[in-house]
mmCIF file of C-alpha atoms in Angstrom:
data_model
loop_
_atom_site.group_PDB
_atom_site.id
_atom_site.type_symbol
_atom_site.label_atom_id
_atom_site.label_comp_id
_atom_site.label_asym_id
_atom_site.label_seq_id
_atom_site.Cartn_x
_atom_site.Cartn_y
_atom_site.Cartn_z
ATOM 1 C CA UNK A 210 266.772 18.721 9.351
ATOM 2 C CA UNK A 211 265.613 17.558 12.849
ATOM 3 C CA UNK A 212 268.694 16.648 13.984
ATOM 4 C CA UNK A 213 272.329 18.446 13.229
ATOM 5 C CA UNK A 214 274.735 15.799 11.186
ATOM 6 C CA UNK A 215 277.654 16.833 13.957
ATOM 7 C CA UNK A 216 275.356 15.543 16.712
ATOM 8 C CA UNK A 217 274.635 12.390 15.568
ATOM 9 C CA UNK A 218 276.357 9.409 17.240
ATOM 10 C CA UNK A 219 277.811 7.445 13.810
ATOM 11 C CA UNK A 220 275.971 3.766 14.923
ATOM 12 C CA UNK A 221 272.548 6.482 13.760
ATOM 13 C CA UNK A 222 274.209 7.830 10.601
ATOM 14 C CA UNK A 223 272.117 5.180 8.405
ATOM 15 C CA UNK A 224 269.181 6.039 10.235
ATOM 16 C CA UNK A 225 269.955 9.679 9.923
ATOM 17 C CA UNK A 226 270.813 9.284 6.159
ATOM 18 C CA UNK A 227 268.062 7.376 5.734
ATOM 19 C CA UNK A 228 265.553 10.159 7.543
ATOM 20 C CA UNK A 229 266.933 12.959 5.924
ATOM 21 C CA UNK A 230 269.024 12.632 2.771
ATOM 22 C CA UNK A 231 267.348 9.731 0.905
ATOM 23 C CA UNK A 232 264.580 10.776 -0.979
ATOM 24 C CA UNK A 233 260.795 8.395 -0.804
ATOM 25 C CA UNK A 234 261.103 5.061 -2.130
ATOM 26 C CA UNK A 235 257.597 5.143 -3.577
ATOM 27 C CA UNK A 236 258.000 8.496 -5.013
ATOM 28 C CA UNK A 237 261.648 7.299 -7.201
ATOM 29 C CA UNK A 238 259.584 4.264 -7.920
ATOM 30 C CA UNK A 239 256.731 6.375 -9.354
ATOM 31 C CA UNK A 240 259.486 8.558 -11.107
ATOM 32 C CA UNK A 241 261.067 5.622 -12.532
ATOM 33 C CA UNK A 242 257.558 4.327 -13.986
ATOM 34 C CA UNK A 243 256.607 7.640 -15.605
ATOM 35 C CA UNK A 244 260.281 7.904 -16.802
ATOM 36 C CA UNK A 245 260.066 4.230 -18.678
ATOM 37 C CA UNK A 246 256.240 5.165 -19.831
ATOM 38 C CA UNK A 247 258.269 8.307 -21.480
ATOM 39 C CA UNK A 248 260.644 6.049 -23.170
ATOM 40 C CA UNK A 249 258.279 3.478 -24.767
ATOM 41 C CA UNK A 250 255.920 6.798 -25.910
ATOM 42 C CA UNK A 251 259.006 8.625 -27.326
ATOM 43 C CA UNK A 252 260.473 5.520 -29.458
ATOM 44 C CA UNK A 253 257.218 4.282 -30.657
ATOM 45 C CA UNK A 254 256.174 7.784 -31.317
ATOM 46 C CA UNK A 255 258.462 10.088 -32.417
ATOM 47 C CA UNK A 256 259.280 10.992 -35.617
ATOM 48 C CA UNK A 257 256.466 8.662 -37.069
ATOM 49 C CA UNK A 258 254.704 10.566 -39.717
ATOM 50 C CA UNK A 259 256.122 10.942 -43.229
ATOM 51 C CA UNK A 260 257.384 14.516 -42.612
ATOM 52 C CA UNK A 261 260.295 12.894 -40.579
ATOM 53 C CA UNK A 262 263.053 11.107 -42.692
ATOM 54 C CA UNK A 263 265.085 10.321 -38.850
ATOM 55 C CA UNK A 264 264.537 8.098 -36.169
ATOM 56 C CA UNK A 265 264.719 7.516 -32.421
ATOM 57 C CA UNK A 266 267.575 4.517 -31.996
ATOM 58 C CA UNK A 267 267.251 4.225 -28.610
ATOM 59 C CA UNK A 268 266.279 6.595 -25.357
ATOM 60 C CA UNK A 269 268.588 6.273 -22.528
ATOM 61 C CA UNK A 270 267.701 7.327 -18.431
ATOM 62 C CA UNK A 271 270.257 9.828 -16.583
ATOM 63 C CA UNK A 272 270.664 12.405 -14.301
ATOM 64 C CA UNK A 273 270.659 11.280 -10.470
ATOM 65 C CA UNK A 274 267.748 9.024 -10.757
ATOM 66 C CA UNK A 275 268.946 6.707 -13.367
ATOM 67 C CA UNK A 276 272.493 6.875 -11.573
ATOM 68 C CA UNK A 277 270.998 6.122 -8.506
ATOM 69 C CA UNK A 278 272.934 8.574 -6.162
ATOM 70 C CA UNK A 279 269.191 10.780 -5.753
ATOM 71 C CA UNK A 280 268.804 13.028 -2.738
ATOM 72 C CA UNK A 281 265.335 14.305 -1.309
ATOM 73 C CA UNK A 282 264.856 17.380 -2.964
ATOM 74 C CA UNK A 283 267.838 17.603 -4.875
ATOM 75 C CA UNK A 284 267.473 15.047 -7.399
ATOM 76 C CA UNK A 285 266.949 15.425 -11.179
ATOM 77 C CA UNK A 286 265.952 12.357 -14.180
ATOM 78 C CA UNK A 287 267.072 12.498 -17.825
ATOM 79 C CA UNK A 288 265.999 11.072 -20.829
ATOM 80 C CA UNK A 289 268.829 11.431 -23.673
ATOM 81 C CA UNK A 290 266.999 10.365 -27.177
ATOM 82 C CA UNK A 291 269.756 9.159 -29.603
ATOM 83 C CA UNK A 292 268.920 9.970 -33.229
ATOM 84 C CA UNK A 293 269.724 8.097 -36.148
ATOM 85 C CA UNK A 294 269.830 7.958 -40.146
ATOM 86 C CA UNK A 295 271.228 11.692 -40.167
ATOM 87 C CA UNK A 296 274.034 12.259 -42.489
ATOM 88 C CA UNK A 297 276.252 13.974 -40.422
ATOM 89 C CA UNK A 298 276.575 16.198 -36.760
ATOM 90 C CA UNK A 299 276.010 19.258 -38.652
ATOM 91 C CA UNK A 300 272.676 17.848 -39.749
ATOM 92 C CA UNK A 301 272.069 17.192 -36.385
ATOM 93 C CA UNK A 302 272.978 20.275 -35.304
ATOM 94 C CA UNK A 303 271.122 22.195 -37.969
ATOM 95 C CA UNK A 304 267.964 19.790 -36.942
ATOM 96 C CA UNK A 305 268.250 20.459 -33.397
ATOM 97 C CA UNK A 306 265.397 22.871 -33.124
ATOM 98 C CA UNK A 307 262.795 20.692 -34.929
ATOM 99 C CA UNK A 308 263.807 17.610 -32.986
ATOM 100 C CA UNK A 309 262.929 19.030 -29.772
ATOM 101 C CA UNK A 310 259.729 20.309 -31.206
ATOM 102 C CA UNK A 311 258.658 17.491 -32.125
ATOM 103 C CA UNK A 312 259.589 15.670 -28.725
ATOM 104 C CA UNK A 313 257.738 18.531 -27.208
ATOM 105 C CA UNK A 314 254.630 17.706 -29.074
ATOM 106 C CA UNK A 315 254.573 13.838 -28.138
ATOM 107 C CA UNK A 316 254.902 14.827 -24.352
ATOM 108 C CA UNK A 317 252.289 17.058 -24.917
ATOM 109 C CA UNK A 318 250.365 14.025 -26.379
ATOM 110 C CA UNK A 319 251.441 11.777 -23.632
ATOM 111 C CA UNK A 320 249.966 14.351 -20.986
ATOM 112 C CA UNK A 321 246.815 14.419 -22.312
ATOM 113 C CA UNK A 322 246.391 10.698 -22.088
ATOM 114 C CA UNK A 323 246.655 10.920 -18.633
ATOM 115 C CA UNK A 324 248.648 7.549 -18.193
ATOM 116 C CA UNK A 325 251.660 8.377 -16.341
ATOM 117 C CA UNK A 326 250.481 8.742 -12.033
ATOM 118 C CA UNK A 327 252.448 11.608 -11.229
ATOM 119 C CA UNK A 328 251.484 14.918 -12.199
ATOM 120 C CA UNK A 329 253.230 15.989 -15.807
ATOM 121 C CA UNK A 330 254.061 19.895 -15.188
ATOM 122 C CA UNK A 331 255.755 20.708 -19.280
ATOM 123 C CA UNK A 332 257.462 24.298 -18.208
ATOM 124 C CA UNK A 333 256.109 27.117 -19.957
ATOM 125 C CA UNK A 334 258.792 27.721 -23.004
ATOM 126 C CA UNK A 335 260.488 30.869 -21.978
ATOM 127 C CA UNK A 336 263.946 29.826 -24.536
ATOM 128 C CA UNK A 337 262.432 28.784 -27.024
ATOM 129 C CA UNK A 338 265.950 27.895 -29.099
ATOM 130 C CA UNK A 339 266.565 25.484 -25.151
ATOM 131 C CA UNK A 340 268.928 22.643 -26.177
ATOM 132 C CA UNK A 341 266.410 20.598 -23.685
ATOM 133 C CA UNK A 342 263.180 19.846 -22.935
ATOM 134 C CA UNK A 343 261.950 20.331 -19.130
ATOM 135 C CA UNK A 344 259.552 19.627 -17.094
ATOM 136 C CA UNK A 345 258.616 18.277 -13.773
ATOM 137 C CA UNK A 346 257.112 15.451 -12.262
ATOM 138 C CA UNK A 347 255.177 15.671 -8.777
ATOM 139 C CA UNK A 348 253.217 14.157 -6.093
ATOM 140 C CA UNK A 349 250.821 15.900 -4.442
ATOM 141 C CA UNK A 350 250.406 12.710 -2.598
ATOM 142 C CA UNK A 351 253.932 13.037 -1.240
ATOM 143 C CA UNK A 352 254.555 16.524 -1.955
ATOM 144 C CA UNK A 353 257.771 15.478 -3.282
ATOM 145 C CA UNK A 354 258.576 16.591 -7.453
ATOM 146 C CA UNK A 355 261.588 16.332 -9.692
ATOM 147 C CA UNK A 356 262.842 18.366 -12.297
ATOM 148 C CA UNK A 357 263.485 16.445 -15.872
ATOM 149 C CA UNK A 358 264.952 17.063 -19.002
ATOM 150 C CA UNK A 359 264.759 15.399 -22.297
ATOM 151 C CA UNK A 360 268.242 15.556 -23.775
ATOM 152 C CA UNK A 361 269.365 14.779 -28.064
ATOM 153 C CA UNK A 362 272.216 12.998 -28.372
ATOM 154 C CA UNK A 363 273.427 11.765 -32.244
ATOM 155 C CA UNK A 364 273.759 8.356 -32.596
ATOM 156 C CA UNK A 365 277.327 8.455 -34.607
ATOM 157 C CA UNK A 366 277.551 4.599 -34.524
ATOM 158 C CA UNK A 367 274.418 3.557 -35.518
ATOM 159 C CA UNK A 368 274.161 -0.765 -35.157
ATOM 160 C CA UNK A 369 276.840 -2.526 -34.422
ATOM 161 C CA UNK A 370 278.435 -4.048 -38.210
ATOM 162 C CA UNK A 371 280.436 -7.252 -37.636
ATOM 163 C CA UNK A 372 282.987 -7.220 -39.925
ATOM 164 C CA UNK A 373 284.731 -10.576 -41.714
ATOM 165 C CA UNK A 374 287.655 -11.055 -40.174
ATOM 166 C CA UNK A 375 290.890 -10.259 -42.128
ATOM 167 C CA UNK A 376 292.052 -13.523 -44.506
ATOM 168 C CA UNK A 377 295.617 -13.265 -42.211
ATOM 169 C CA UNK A 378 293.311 -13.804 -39.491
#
């Protein structure tokens, strides 16, 4: 940092905050883009063909990013897929391995179509049993990237079921 946090008179800490801590607004916007472009692709597209008897309910943005408390350098994005129509968390849990397979292969796709701005580093797979997905998006524009993970999470609700109200009601 150019300047030392203890030196700087606190009418500059918002300039100083803004300088050093914040990360580029155009970069987190193009972050944001390719994160939403990675939602749409993974609900429309995963678990599609016949082979799958689950689906994607809904795909959900984290980490720092999606909270909105990102610092340069220091931030992270997540995408948490909820699955649904599994009978139980032991299913899911017994699944786990071919779900992130298969959201591995639609990223793949989705890199090859070249239609997200950034560039879309998948890391090589050195666990291949990884409870995650990663994989990092970067500017060489702004030299500025961002580590991501894709994240499963079981939908145990499912849709909402509005019951009839009790007759004492």
């Amino acid at each position: 940092m150019a300047q030392k946090l203890s030196s700087t008179p606190a009418r500059e800490l918002d300039k100083f905050i803004e300088d050093n801590l914040l990360p580029d607004t155009r970069f987190c916007d193009e972050v944001r883009a390719a994160m939403d472009i990675m939602c749409k692709f993974l609900k429309e597209k995963c678990f599609r063909d016949a082979s799958h008897d689950v689906s994607i309910s809904k795909v959900v943005k984290g980490g720092s990013l999606g909270k909105g408390n990102n610092l340069n350098g220091r931030s992270d994005a997540e995408l948490v897929v909820f699955v649904n129509n599994l009978s139980s968390f032991e299913d899911h849990l017994k699944r786990w391995a071919e779900f992130i397979q298969e959201i591995k292969k639609q990223l793949r796709k989705l890199q090859r179509e070249n239609t997200i701005q950034l560039e879309f580093i998948i890391k090589s797979e050195q666990w291949p049993n990884s409870l995650a997905h990663n994989f990092r998006l970067r500017s060489p524009d702004l030299d500025q990237e961002m580590e991501c993970d894709v994240l499963l999470a079981c939908d145990v609700l499912g849709k909402p079921v509005r019951a009839p109200a009790h007759p004492s009601m």
